[in-house]
Short mmCIF file of C-alpha atoms in Angstrom, two decimals:
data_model
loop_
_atom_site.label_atom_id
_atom_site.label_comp_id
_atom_site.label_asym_id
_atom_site.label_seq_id
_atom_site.Cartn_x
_atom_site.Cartn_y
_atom_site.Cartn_z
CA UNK A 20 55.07 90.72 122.34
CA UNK A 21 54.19 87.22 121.88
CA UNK A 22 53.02 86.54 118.59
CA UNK A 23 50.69 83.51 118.21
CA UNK A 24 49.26 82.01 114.79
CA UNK A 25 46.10 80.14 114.76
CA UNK A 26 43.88 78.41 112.58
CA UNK A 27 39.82 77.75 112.56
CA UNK A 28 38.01 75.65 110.35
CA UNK A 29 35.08 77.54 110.81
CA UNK A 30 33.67 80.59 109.03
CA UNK A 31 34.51 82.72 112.10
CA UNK A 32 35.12 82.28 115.78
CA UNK A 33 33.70 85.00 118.73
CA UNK A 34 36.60 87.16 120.36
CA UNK A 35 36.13 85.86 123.88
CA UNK A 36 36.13 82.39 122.45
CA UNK A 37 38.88 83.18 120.33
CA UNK A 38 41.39 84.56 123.94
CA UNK A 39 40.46 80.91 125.55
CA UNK A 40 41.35 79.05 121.91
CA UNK A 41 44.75 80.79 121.71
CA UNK A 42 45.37 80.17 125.46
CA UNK A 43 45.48 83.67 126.39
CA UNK A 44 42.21 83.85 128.72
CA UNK A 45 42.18 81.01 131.53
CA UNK A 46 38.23 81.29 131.87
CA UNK A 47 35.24 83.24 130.17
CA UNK A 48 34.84 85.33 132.55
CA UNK A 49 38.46 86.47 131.99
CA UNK A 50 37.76 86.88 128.51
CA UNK A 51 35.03 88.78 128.50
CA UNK A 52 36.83 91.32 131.48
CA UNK A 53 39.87 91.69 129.05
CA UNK A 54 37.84 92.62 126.32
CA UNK A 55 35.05 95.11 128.28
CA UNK A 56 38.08 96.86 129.91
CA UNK A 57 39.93 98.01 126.39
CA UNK A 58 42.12 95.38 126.93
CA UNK A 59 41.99 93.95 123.20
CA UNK A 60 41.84 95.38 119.60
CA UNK A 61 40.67 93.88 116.42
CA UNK A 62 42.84 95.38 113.25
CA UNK A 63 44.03 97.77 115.18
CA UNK A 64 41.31 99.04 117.04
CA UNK A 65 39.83 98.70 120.30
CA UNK A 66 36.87 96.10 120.75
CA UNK A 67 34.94 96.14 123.51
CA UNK A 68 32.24 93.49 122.02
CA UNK A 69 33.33 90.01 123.81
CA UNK A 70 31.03 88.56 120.86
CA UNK A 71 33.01 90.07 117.80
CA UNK A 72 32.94 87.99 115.05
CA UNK A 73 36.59 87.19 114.09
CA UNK A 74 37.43 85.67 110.39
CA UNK A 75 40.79 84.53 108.87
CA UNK A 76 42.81 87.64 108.08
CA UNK A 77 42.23 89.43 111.40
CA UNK A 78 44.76 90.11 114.05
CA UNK A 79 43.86 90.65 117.21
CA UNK A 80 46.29 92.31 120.13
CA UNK A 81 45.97 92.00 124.06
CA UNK A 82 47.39 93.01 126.35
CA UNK A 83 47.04 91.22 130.05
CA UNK A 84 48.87 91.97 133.02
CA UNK A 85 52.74 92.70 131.84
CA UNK A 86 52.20 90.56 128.87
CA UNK A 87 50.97 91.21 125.16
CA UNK A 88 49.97 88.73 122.67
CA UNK A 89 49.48 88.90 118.71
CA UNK A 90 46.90 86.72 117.40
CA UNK A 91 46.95 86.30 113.61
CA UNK A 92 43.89 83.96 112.34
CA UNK A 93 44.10 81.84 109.50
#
């Protein structure tokens, strides 16, 4: 699992926003697909809402093809 740290400066940032800021989602549309098919969880539970607001102190897993990522915001 690769685990990846990143900072906003913003109050939050959206989930499908957030998989194309941490590099893990090429497009939108591939953002929003990862997230409507289970493929991501927010603190440990599945999100299926591409618009999820995520704040500093979440962690947010995917998992895309044979890869899985760790996002930690700060």
């Amino acid at each position: 699992m690769e685990k990846i740290e990143t900072s906003i400066t913003t109050e939050f940032i959206k989930l499908d926003q957030l998989l194309k800021y941490a590099g893990i989602a090429y497009s939108g549309a591939e953002a929003k697909d990862m997230v409507i098919n289970g493929a991501v969880s927010v603190n440990g539970e599945v999100c299926t809402m591409r618009g999820k607001k995520i704040r500093p102190g979440d962690v947010v897993k995917a998992e895309f093809e044979d890869d899985s990522f760790e996002i930690s915001v700060v």
